[in-house]
PDB file of C-alpha atoms and ligand atoms in Angstrom:
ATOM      1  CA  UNK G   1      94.026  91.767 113.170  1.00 45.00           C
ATOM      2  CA  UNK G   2      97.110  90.460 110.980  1.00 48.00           C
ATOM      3  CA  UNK G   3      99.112  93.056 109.820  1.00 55.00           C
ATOM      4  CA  UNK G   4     102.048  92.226 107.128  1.00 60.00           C
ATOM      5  CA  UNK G   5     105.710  93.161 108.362  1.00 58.00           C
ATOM      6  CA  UNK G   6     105.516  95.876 106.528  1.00 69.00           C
ATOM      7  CA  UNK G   7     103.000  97.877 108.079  1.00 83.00           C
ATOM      8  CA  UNK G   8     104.672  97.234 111.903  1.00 87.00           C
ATOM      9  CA  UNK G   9     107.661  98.975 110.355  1.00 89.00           C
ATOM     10  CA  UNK G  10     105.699 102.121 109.115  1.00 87.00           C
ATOM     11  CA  UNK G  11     104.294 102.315 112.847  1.00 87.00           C
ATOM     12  CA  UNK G  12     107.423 102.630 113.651  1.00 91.00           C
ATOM     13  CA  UNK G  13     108.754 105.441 111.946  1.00 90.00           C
ATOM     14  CA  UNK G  14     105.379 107.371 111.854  1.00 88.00           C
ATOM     15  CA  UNK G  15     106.718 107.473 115.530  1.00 89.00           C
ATOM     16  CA  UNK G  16     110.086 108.024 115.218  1.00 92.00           C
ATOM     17  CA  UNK G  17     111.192 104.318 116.294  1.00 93.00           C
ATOM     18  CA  UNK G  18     114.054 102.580 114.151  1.00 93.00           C
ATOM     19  CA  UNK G  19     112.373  99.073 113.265  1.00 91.00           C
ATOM     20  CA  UNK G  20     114.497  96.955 114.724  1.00 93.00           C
ATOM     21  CA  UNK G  21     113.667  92.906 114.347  1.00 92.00           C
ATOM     22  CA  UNK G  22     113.439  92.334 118.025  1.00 93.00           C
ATOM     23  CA  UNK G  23     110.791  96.150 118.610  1.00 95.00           C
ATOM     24  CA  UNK G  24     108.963  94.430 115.397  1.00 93.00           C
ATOM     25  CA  UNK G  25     108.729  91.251 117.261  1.00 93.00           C
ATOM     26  CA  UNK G  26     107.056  92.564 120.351  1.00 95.00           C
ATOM     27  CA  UNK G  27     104.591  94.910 118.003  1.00 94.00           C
ATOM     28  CA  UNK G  28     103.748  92.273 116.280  1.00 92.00           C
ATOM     29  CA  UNK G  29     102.285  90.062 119.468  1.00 92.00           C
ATOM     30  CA  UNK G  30     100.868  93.084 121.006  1.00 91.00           C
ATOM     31  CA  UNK G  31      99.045  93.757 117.654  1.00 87.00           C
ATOM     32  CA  UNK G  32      98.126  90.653 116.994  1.00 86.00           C
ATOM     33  CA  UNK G  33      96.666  89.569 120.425  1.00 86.00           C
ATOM     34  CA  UNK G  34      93.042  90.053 121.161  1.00 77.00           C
ATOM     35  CA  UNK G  35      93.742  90.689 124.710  1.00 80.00           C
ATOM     36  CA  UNK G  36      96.205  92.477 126.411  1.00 84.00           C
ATOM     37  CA  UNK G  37      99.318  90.859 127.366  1.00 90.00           C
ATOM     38  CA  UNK G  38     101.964  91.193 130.365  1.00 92.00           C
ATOM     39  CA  UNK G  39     105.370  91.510 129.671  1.00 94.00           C
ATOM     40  CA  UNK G  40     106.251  87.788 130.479  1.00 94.00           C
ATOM     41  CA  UNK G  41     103.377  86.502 127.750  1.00 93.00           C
ATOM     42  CA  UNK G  42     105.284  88.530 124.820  1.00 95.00           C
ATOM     43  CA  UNK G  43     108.741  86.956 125.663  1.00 95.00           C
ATOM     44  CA  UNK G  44     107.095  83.408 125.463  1.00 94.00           C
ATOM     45  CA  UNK G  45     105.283  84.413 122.517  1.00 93.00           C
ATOM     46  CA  UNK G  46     108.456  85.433 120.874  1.00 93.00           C
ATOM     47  CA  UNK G  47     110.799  82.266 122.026  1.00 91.00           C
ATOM     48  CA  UNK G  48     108.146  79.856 121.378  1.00 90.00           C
ATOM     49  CA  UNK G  49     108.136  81.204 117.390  1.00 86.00           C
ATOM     50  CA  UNK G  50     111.938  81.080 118.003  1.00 82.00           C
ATOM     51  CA  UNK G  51     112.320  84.229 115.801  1.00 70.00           C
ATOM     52  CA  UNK G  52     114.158  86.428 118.186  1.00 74.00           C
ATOM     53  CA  UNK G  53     117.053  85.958 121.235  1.00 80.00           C
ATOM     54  CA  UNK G  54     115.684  88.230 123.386  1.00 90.00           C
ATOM     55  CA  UNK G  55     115.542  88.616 127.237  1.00 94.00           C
ATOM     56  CA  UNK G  56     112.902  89.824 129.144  1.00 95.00           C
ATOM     57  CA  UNK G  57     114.466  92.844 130.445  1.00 96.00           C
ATOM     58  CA  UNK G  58     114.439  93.796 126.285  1.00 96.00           C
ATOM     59  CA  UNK G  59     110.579  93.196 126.427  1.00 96.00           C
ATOM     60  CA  UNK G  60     110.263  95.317 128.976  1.00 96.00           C
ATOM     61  CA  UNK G  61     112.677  98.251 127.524  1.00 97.00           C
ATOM     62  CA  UNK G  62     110.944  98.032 124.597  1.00 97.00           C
ATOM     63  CA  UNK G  63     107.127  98.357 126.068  1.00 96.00           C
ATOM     64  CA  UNK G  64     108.531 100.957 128.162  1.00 95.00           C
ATOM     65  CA  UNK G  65     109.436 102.540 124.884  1.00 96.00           C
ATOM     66  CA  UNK G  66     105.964 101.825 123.264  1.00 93.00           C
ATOM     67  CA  UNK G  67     104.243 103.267 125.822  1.00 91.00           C
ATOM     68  CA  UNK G  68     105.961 106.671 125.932  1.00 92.00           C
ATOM     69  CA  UNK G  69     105.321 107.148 121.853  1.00 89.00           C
ATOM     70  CA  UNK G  70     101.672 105.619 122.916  1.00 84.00           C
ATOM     71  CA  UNK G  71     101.974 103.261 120.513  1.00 88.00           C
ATOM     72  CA  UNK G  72     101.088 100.745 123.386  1.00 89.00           C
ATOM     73  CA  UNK G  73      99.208 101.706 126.789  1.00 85.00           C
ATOM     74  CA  UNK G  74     100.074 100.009 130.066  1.00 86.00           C
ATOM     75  CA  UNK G  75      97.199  98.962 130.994  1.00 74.00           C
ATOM     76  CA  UNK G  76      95.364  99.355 134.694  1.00 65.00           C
ATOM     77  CA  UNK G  77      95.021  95.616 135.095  1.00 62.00           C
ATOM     78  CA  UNK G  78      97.082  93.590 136.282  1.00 67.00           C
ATOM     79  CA  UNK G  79      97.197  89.997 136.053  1.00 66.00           C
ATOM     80  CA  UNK G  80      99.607  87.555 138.624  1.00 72.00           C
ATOM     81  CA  UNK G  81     100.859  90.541 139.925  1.00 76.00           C
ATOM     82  CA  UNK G  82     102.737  92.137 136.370  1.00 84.00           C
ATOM     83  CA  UNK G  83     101.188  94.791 134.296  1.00 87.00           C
ATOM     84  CA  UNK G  84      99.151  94.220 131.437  1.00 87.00           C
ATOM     85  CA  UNK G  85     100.312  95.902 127.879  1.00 90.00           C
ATOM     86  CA  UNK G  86      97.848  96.373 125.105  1.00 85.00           C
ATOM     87  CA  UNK G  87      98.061  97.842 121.350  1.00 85.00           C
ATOM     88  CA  UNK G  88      96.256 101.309 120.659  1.00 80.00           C
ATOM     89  CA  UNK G  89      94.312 100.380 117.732  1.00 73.00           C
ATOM     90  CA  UNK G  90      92.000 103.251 118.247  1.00 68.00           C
ATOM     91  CA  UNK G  91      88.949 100.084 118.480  1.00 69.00           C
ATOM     92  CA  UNK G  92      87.304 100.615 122.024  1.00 76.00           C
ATOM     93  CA  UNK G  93      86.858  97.420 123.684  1.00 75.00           C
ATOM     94  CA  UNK G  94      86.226  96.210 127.032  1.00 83.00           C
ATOM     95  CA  UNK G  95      87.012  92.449 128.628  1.00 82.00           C
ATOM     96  CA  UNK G  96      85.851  90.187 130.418  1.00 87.00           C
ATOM     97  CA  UNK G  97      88.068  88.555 133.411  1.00 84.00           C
ATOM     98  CA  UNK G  98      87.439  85.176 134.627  1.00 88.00           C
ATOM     99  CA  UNK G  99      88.649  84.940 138.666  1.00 88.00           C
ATOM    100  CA  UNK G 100      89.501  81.267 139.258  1.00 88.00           C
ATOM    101  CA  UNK G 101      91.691  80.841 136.106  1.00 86.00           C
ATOM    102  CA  UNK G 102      92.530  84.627 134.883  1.00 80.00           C
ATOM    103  CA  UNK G 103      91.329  83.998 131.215  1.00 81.00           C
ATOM    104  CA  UNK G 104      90.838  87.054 129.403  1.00 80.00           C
ATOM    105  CA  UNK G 105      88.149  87.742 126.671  1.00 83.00           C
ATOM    106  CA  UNK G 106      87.556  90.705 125.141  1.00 79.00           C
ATOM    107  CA  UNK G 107      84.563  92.085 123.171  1.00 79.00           C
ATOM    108  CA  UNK G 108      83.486  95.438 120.708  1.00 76.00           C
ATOM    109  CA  UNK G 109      81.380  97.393 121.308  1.00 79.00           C
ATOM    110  CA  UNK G 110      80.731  99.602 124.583  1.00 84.00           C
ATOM    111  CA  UNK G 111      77.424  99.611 126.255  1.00 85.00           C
ATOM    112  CA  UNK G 112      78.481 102.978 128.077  1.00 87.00           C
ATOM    113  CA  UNK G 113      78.045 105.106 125.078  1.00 85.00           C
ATOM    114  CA  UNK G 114      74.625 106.638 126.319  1.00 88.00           C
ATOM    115  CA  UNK G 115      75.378 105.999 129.696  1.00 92.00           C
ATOM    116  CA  UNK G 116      78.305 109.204 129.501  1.00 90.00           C
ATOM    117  CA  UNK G 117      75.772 111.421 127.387  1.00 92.00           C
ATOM    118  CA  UNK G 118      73.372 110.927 130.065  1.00 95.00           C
ATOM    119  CA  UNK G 119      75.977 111.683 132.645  1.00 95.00           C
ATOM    120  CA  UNK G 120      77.015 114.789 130.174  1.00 95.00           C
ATOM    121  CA  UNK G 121      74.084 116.187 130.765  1.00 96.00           C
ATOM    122  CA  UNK G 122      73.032 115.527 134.110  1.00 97.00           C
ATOM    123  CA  UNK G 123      76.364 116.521 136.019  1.00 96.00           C
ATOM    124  CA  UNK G 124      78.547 118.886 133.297  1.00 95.00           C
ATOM    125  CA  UNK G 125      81.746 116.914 133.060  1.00 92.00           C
ATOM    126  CA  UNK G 126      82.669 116.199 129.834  1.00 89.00           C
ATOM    127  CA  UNK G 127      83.865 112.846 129.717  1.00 83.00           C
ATOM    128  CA  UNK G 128      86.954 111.844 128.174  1.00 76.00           C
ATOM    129  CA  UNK G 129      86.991 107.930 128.478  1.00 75.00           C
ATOM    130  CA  UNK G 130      86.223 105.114 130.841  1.00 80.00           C
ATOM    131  CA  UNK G 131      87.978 101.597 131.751  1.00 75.00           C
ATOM    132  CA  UNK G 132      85.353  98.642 132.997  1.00 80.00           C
ATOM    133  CA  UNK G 133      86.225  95.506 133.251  1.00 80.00           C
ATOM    134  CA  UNK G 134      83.980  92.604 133.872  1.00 88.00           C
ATOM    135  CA  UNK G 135      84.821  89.827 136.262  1.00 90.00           C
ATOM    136  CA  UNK G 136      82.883  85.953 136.602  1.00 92.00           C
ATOM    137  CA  UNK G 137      83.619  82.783 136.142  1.00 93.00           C
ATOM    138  CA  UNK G 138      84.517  81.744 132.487  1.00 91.00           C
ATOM    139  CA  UNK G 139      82.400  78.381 130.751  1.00 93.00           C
ATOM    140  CA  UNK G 140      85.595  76.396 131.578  1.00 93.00           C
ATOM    141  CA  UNK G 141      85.832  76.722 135.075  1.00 93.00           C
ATOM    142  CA  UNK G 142      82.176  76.275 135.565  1.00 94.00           C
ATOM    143  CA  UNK G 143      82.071  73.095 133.899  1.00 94.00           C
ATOM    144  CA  UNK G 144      85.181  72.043 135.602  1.00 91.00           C
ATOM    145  CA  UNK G 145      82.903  73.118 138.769  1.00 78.00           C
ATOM    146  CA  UNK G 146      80.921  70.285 138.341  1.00 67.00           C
TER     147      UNK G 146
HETATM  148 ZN1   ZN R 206      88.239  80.314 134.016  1.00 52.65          ZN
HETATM  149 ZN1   ZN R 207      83.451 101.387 126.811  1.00 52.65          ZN
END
């Protein structure tokens, strides 16, 4: 999803954030990355682009601050032992988790859709959401298997 510089801003101050360059720069990775990210990923990110001087512990304030306007959830995964950040895009998605090299891949769609009507209707909760996560061993590894 590329969004111009613009556009970060107003999600910004639709949430009552100043747009400063260095909250821009970590919107702008989170946004832009198909997979959620740790902490750690968005400071390389950022460096590597040389935009922004930033430290780590300013990645973090700043998620921190993302999170609590839920501009950003934190997600339950966690990957090398650091939490995983993602945009809210409002575009449901699910991923799938390779376990020898931790490469993330994500996909639309949700095959769980008629899966919760079913449950609905068969047990009375009404169900508000669901996390799933698929784990294997990505095409990589397996050729790398052999
Ligand atoms: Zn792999
Ligand atoms: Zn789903």
């Amino acid at each position: 999803m590329v969004r111009d510089a613009g556009c970060y801003r107003d999600i910004l101050a639709a949430n009552g954030i100043k747009g400063t360059r260095q909250r821009l720069a970590v919107l702008k990775e989170l946004y832009s990355s198909s997979v959620p990210l740790t902490a750690d990923d968005i400071y390389i990110k950022i460096h590597d682009k040389g935009q922004e001087n930033l430290s780590l512990s300013t990645v973090y304030r700043i998620l921190d601050m993302f999170v609590k306007k839920e501009i950003a959830v934190k997600s339950g995964l966690i990957q090398g032992g650091k939490a995983l950040y993602e945009a809210v895009t409002g575009v449901h998605r699910h991923n799938l988790i390779c376990i020898k090299c931790h490469r993330m891949m994500s996909f639309d769609g949700c095959p769980l859709e008629s899966l919760e009507k079913d449950l609905e209707n068969s047990t009375g909760f009404h169900i508000s959401g669901h996390r799933m996560e698929i784990y294997g061993i990505c095409p990589e590894c397996e050729r790398s298997k052999s």
